N, CA, C and O atoms as a GROMACS GRO file, in nm:
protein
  532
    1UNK      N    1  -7.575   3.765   2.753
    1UNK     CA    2  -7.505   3.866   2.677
    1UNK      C    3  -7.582   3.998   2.691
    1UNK      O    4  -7.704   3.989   2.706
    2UNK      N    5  -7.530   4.107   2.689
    2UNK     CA    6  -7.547   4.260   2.779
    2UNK      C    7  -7.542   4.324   2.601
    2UNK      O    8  -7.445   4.331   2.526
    3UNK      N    9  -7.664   4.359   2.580
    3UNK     CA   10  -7.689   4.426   2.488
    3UNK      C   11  -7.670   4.538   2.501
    3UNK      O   12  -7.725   4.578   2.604
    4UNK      N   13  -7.575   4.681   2.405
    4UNK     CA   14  -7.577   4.841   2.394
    4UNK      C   15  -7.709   4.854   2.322
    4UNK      O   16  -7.766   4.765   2.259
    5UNK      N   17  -7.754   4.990   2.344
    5UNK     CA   18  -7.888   5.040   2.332
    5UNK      C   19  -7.872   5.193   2.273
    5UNK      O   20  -7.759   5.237   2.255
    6UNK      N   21  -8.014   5.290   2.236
    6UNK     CA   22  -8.007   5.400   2.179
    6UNK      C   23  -8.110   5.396   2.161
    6UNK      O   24  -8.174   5.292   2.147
    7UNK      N   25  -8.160   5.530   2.154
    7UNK     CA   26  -8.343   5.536   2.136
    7UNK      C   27  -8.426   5.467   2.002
    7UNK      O   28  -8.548   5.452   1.992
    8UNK      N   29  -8.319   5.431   1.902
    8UNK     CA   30  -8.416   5.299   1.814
    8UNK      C   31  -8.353   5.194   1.828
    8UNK      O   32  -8.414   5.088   1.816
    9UNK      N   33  -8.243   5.196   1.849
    9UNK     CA   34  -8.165   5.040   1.825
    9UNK      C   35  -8.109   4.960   1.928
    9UNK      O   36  -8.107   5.000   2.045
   10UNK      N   37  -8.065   4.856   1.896
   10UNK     CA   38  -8.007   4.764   1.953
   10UNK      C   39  -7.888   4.688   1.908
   10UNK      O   40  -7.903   4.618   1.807
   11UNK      N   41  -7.769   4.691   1.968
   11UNK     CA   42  -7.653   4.635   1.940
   11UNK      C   43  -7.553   4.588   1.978
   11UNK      O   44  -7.550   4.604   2.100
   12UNK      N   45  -7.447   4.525   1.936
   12UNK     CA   46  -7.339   4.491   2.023
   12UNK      C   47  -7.239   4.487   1.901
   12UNK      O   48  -7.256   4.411   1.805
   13UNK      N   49  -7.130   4.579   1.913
   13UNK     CA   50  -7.042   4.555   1.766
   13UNK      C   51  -6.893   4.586   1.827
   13UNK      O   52  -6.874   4.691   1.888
   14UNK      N   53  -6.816   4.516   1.812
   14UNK     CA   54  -6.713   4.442   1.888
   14UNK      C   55  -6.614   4.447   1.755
   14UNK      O   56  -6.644   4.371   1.663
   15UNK      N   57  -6.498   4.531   1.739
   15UNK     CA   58  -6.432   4.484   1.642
   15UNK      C   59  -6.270   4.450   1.750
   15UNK      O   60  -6.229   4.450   1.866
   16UNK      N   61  -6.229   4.426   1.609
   16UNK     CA   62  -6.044   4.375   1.663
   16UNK      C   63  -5.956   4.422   1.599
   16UNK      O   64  -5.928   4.362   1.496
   17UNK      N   65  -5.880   4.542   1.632
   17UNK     CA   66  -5.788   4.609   1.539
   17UNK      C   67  -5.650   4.596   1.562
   17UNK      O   68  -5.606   4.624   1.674
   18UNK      N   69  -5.583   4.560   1.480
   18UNK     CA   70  -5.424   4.575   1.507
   18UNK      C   71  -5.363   4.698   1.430
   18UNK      O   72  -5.370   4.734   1.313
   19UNK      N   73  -5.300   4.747   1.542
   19UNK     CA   74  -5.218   4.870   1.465
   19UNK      C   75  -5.040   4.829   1.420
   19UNK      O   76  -5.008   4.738   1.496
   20UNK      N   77  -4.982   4.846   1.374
   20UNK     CA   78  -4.832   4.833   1.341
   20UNK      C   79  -4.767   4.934   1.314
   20UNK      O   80  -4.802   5.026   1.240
   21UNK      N   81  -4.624   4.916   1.403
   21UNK     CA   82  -4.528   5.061   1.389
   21UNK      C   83  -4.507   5.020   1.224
   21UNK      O   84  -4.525   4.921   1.152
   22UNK      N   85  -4.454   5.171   1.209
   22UNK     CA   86  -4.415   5.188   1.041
   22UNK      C   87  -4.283   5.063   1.030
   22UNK      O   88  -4.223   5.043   1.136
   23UNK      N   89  -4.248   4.998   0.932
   23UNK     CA   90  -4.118   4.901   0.897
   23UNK      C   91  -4.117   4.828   0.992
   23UNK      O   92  -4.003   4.791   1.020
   24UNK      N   93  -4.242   4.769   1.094
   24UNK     CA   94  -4.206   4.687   1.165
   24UNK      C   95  -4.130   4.735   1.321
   24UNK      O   96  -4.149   4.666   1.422
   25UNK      N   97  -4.056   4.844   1.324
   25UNK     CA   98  -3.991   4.876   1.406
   25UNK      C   99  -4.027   4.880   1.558
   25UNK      O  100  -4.124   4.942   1.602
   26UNK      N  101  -3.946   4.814   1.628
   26UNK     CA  102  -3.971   4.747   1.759
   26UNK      C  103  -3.936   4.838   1.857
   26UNK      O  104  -3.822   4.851   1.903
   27UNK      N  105  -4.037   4.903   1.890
   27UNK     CA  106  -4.042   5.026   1.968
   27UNK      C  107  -4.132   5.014   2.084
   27UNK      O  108  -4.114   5.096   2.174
   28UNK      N  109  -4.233   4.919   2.100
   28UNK     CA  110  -4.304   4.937   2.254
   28UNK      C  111  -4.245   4.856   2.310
   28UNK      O  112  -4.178   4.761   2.270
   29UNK      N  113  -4.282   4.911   2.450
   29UNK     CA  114  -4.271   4.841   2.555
   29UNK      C  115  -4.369   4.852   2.690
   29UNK      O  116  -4.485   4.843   2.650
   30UNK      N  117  -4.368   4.862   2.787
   30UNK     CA  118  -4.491   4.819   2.887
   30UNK      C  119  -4.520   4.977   2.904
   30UNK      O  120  -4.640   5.003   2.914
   31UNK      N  121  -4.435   5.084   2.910
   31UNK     CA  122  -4.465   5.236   2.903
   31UNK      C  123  -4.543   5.271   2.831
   31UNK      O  124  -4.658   5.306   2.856
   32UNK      N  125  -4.472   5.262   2.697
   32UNK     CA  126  -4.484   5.314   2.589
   32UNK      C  127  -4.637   5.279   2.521
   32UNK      O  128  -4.709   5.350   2.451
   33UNK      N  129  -4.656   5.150   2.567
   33UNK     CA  130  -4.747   5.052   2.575
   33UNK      C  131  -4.888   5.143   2.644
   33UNK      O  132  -4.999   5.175   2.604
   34UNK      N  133  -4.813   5.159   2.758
   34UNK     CA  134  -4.985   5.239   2.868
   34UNK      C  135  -4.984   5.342   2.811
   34UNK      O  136  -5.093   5.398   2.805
   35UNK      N  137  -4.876   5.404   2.749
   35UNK     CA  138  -4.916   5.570   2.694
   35UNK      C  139  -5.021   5.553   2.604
   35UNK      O  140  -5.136   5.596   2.609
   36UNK      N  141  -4.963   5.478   2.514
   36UNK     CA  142  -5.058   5.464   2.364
   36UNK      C  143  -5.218   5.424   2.390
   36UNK      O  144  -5.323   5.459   2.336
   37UNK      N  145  -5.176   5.305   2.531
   37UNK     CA  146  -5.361   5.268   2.528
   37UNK      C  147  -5.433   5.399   2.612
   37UNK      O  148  -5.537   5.442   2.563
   38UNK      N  149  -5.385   5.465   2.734
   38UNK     CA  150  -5.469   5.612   2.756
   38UNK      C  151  -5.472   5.762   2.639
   38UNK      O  152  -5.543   5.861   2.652
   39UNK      N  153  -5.390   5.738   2.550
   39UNK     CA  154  -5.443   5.791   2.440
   39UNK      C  155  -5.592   5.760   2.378
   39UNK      O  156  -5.689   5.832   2.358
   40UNK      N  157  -5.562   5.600   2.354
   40UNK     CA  158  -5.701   5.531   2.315
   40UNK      C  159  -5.807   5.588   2.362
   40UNK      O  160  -5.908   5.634   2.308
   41UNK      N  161  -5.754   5.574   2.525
   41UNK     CA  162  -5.954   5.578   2.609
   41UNK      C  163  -5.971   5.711   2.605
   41UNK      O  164  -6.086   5.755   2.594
   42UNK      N  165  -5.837   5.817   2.613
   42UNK     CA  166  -5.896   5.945   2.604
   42UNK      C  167  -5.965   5.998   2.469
   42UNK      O  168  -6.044   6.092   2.468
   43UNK      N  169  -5.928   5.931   2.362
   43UNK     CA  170  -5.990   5.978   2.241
   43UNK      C  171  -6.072   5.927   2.244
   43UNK      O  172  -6.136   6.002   2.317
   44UNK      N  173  -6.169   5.807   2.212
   44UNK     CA  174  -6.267   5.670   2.163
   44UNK      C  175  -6.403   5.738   2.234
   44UNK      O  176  -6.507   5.724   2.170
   45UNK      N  177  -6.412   5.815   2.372
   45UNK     CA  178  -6.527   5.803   2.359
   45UNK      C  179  -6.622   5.989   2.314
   45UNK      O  180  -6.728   6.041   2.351
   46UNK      N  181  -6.526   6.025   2.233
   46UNK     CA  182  -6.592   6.127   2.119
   46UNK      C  183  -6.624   6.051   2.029
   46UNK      O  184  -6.705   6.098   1.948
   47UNK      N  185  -6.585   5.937   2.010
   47UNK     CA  186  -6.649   5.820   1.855
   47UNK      C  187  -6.746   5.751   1.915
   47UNK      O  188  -6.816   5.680   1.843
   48UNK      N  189  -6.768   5.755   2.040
   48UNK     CA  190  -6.862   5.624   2.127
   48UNK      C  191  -6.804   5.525   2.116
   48UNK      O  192  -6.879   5.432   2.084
   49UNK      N  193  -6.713   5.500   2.126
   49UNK     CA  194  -6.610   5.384   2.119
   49UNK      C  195  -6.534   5.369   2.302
   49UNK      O  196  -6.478   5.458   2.366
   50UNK      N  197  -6.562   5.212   2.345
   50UNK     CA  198  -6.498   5.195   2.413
   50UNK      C  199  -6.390   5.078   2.400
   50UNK      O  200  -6.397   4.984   2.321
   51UNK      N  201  -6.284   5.105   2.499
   51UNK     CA  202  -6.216   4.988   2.498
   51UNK      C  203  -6.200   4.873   2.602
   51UNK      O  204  -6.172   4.886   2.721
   52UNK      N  205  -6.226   4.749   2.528
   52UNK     CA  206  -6.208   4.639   2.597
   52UNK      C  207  -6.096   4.556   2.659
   52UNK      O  208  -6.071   4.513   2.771
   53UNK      N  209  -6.029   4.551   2.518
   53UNK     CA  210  -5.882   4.459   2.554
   53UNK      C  211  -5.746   4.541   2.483
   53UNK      O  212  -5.752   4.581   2.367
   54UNK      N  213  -5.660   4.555   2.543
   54UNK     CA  214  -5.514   4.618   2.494
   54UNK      C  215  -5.404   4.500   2.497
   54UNK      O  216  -5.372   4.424   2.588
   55UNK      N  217  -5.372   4.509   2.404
   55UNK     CA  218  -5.222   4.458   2.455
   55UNK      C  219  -5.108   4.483   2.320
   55UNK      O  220  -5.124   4.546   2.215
   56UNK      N  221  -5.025   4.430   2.356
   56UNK     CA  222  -4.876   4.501   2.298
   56UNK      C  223  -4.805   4.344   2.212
   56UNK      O  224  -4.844   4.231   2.241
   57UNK      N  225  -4.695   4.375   2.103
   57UNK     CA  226  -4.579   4.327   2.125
   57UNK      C  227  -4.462   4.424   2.076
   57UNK      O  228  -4.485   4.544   2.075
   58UNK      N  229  -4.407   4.402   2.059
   58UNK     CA  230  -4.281   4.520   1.995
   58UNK      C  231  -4.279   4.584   1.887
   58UNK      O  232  -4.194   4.664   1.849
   59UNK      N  233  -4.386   4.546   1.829
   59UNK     CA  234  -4.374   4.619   1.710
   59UNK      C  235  -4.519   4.639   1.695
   59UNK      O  236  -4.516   4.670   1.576
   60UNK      N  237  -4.657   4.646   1.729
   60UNK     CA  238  -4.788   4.637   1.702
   60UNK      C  239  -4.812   4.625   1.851
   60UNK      O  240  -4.736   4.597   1.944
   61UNK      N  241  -4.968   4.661   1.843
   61UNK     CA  242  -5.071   4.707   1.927
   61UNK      C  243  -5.194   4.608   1.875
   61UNK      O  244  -5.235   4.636   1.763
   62UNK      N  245  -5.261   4.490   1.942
   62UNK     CA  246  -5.421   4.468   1.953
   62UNK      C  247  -5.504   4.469   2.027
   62UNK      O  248  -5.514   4.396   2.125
   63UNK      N  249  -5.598   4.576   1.982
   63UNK     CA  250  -5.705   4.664   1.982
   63UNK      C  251  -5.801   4.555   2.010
   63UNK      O  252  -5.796   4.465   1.926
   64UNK      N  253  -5.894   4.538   2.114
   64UNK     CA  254  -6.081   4.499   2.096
   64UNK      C  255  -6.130   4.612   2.159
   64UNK      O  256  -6.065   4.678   2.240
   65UNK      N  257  -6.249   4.637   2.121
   65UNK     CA  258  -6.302   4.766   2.116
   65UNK      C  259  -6.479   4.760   2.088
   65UNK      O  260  -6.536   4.690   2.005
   66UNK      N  261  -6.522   4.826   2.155
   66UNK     CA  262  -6.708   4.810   2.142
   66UNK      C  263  -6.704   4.987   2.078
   66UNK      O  264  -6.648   5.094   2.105
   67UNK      N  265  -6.803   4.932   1.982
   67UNK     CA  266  -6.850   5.078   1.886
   67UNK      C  267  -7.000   5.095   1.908
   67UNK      O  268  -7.056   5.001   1.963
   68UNK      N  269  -7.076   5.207   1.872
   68UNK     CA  270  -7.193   5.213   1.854
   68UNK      C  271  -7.250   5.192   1.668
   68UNK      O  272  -7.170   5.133   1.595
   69UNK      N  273  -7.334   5.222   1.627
   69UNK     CA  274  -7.395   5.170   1.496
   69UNK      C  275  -7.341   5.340   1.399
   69UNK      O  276  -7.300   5.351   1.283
   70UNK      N  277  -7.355   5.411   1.469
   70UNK     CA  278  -7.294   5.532   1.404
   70UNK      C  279  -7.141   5.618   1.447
   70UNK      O  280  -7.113   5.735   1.422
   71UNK      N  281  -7.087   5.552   1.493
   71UNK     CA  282  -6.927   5.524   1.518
   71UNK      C  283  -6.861   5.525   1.384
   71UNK      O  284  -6.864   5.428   1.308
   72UNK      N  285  -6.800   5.641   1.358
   72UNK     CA  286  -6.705   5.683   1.261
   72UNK      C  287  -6.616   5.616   1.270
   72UNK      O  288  -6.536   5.675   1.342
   73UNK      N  289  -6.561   5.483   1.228
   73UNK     CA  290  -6.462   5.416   1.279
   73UNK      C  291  -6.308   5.437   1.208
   73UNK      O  292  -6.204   5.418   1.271
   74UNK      N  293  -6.313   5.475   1.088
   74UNK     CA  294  -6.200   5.502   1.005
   74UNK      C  295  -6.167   5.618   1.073
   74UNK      O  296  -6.053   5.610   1.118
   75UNK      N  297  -6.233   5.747   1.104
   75UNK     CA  298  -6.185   5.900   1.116
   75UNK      C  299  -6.143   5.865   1.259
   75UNK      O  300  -6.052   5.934   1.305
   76UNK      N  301  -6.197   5.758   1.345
   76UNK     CA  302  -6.136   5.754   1.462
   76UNK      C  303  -6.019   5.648   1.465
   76UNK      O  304  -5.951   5.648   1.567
   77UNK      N  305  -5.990   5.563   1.370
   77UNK     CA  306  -5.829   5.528   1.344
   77UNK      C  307  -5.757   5.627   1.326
   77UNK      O  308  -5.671   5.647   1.412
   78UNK      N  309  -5.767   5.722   1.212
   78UNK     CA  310  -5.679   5.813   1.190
   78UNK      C  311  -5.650   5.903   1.286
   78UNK      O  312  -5.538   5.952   1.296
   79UNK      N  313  -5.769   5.937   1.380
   79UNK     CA  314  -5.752   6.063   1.442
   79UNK      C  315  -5.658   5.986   1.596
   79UNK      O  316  -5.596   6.045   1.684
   80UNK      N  317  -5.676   5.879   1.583
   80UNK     CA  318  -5.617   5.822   1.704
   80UNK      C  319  -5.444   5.754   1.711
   80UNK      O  320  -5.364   5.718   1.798
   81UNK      N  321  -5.452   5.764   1.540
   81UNK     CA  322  -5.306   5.753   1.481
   81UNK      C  323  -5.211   5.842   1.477
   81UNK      O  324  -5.089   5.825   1.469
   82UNK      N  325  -5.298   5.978   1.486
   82UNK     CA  326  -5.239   6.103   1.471
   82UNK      C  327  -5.183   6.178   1.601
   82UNK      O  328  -5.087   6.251   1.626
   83UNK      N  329  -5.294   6.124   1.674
   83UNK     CA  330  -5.227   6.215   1.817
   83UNK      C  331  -5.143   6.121   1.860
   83UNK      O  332  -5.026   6.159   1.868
   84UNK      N  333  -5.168   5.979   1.899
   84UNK     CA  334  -5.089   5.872   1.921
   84UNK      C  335  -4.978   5.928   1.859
   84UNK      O  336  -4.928   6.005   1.941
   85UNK      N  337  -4.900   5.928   1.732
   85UNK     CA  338  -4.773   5.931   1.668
   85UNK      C  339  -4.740   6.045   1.755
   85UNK      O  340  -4.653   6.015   1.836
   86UNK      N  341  -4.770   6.136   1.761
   86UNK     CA  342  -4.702   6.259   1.752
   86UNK      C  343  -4.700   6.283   1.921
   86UNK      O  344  -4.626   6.374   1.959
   87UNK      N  345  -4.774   6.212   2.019
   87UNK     CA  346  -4.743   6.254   2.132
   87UNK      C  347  -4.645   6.126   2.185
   87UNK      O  348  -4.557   6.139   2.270
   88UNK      N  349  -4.673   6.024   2.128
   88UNK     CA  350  -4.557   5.930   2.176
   88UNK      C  351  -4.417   6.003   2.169
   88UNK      O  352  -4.343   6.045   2.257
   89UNK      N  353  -4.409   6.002   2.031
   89UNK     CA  354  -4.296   6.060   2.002
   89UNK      C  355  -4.227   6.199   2.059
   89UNK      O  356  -4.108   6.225   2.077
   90UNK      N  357  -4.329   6.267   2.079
   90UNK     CA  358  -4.248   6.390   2.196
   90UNK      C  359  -4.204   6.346   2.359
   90UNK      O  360  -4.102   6.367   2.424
   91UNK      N  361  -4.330   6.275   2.389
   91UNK     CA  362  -4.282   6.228   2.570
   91UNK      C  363  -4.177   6.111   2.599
   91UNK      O  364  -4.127   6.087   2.709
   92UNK      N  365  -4.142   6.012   2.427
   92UNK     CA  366  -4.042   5.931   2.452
   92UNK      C  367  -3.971   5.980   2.333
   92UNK      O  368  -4.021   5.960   2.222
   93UNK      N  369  -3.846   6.048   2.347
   93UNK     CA  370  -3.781   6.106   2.235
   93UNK      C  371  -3.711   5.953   2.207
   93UNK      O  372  -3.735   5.922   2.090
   94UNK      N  373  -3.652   5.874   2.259
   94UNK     CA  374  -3.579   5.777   2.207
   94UNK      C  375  -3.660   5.675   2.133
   94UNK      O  376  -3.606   5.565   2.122
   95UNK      N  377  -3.797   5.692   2.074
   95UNK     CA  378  -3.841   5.651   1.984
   95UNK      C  379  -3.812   5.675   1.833
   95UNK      O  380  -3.818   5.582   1.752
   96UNK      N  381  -3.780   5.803   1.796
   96UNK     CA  382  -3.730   5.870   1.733
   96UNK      C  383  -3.598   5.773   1.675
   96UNK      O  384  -3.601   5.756   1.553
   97UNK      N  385  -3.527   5.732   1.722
   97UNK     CA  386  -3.409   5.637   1.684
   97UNK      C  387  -3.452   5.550   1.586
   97UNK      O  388  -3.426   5.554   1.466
   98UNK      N  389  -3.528   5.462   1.652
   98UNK     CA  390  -3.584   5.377   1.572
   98UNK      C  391  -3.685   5.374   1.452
   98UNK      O  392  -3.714   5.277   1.382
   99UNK      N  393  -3.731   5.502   1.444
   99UNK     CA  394  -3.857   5.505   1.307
   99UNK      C  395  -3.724   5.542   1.182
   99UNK      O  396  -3.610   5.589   1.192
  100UNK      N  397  -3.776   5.511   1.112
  100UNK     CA  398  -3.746   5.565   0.987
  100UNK      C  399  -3.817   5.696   0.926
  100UNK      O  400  -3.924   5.675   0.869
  101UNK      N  401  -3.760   5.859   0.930
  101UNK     CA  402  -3.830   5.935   0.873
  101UNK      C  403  -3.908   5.967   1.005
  101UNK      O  404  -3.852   5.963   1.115
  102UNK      N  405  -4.050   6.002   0.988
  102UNK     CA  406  -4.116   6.065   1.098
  102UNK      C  407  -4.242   5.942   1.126
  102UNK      O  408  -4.315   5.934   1.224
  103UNK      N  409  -4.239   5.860   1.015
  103UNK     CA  410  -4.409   5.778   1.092
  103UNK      C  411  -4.367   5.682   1.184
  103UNK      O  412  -4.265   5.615   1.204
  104UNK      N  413  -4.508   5.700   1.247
  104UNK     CA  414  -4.460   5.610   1.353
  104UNK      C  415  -4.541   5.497   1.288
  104UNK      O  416  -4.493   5.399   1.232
  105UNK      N  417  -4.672   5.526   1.305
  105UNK     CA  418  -4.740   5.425   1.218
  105UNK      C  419  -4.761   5.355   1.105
  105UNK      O  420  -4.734   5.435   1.015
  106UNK      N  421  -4.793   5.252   1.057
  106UNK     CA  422  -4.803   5.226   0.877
  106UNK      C  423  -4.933   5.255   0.877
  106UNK      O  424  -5.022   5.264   0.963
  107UNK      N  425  -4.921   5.271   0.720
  107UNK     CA  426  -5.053   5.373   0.718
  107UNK      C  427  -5.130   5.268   0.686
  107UNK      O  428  -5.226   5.302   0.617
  108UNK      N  429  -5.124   5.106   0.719
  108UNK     CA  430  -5.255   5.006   0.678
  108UNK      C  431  -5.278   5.001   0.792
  108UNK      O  432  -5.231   5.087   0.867
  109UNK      N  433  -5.347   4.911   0.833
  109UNK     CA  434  -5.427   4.855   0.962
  109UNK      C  435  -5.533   4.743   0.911
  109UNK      O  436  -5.584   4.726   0.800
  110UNK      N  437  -5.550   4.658   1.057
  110UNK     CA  438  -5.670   4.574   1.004
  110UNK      C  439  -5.757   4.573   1.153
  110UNK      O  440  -5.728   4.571   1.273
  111UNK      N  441  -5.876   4.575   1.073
  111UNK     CA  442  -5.966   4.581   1.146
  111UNK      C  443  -6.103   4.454   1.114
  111UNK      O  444  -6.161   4.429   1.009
  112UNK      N  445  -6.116   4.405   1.225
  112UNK     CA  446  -6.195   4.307   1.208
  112UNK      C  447  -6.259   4.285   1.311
  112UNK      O  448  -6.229   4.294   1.430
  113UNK      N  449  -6.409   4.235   1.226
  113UNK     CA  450  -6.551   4.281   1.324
  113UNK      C  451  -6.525   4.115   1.392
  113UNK      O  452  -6.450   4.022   1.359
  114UNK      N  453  -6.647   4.135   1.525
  114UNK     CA  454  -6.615   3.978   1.597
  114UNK      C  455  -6.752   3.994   1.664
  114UNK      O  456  -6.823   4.094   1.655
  115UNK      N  457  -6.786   3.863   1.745
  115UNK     CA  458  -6.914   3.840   1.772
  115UNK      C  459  -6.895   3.688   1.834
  115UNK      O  460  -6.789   3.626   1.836
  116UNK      N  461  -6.995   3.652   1.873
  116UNK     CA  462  -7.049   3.550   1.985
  116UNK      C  463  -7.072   3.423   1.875
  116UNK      O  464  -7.022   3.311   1.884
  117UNK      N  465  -7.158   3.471   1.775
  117UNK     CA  466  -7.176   3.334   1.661
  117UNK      C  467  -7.061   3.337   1.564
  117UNK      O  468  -6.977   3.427   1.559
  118UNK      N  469  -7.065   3.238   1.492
  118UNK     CA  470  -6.930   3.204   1.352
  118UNK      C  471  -7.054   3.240   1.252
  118UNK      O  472  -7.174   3.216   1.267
  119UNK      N  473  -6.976   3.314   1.129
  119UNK     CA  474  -7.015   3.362   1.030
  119UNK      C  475  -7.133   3.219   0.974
  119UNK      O  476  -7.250   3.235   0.938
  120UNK      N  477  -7.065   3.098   0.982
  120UNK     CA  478  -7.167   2.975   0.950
  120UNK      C  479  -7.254   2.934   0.998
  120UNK      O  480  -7.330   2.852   0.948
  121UNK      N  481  -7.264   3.001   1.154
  121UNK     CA  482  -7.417   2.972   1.209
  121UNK      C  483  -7.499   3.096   1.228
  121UNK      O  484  -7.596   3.079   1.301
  122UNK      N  485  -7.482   3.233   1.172
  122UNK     CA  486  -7.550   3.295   1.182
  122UNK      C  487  -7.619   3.243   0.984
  122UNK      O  488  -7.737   3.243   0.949
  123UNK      N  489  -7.523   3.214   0.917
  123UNK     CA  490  -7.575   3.136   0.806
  123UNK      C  491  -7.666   3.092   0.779
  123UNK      O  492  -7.750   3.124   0.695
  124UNK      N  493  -7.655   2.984   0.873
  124UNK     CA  494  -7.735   2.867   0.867
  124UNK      C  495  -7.914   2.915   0.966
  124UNK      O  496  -8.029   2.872   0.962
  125UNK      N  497  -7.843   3.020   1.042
  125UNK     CA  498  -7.970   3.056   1.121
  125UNK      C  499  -8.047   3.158   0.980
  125UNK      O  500  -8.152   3.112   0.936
  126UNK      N  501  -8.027   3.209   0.955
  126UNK     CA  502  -8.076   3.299   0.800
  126UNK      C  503  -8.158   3.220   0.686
  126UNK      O  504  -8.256   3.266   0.628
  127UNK      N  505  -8.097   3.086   0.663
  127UNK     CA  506  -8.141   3.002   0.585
  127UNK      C  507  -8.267   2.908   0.607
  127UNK      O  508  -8.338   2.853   0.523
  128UNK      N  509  -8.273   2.906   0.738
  128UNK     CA  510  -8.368   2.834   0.801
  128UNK      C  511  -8.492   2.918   0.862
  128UNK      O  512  -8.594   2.880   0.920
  129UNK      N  513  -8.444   3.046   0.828
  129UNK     CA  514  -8.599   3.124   0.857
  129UNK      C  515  -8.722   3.096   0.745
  129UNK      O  516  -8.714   3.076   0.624
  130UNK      N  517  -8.820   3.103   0.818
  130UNK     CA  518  -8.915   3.056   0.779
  130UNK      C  519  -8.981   2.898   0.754
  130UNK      O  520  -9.096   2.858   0.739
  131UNK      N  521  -8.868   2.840   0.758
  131UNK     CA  522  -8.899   2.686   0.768
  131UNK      C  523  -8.904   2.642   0.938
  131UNK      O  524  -8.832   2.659   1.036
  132UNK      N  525  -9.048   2.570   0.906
  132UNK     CA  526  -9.105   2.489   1.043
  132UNK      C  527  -8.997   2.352   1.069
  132UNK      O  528  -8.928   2.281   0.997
  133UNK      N  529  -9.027   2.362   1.213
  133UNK     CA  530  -8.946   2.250   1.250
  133UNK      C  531  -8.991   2.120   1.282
  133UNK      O  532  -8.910   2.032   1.312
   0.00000   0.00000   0.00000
């Protein structure tokens, strides 16, 4: 495993985000799809954020993504929600049909961190420090 680096630290922080059109509305497709993820890479690395994995279904976007330890990660959802909405929506006007109102996005999201160990064996590795074997 290929550790990220920085003049004190050491890390690897890997989250998994799903985005969702506003009401569900089934609006990507394999275009619409590549627009939204070169939005991604063109924004993410002013956050130090890169991206790993994209993919689509018709109504949502999941996100894996490598951050650094000081990676604004909320201001770079929003800010990536913002240009995303608003440039999709101009270069594919027939998106527009389908939203309700003007969002494209819902304004929740989930985001969830991921890693190599399960929450129960980094546990169990915590618990057992200091005890000889």
């Amino acid at each position: 495993m290929k550790l990220d680096s920085n003049a004190h630290s050491v890390f690897l922080l890997h989250y998994h985000l799903v985005l969702v059109v506003k009401y569900r509305r089934k609006v990507f497709d394999e275009d619409i799809s590549g627009r939204a993820k070169e939005i991604f890479e063109y924004i993410a690395p002013k956050y130090n954020i890169t991206l790993q994995e994209w993919n689509h279904d018709k109504d949502h976007v999941h996100i894996l993504f490598k951050a650094h330890p000081k990676s604004e990660i909320s201001k770079f959802i929003n800010a990536y929600k913002s240009a995303s909405s608003r440039l999709l929506k101009k270069e594919f006007p027939q998106i527009r049909k389908k939203l309700w109102k003007e969002s494209f996005w819902s304004q929740s999201f989930c985001l969830l961190t991921t890693g190599s160990a399960s929450v129960e064996v980094i546990k169990k590795y915590i618990e057992s420090q200091g005890e000889k074997n």
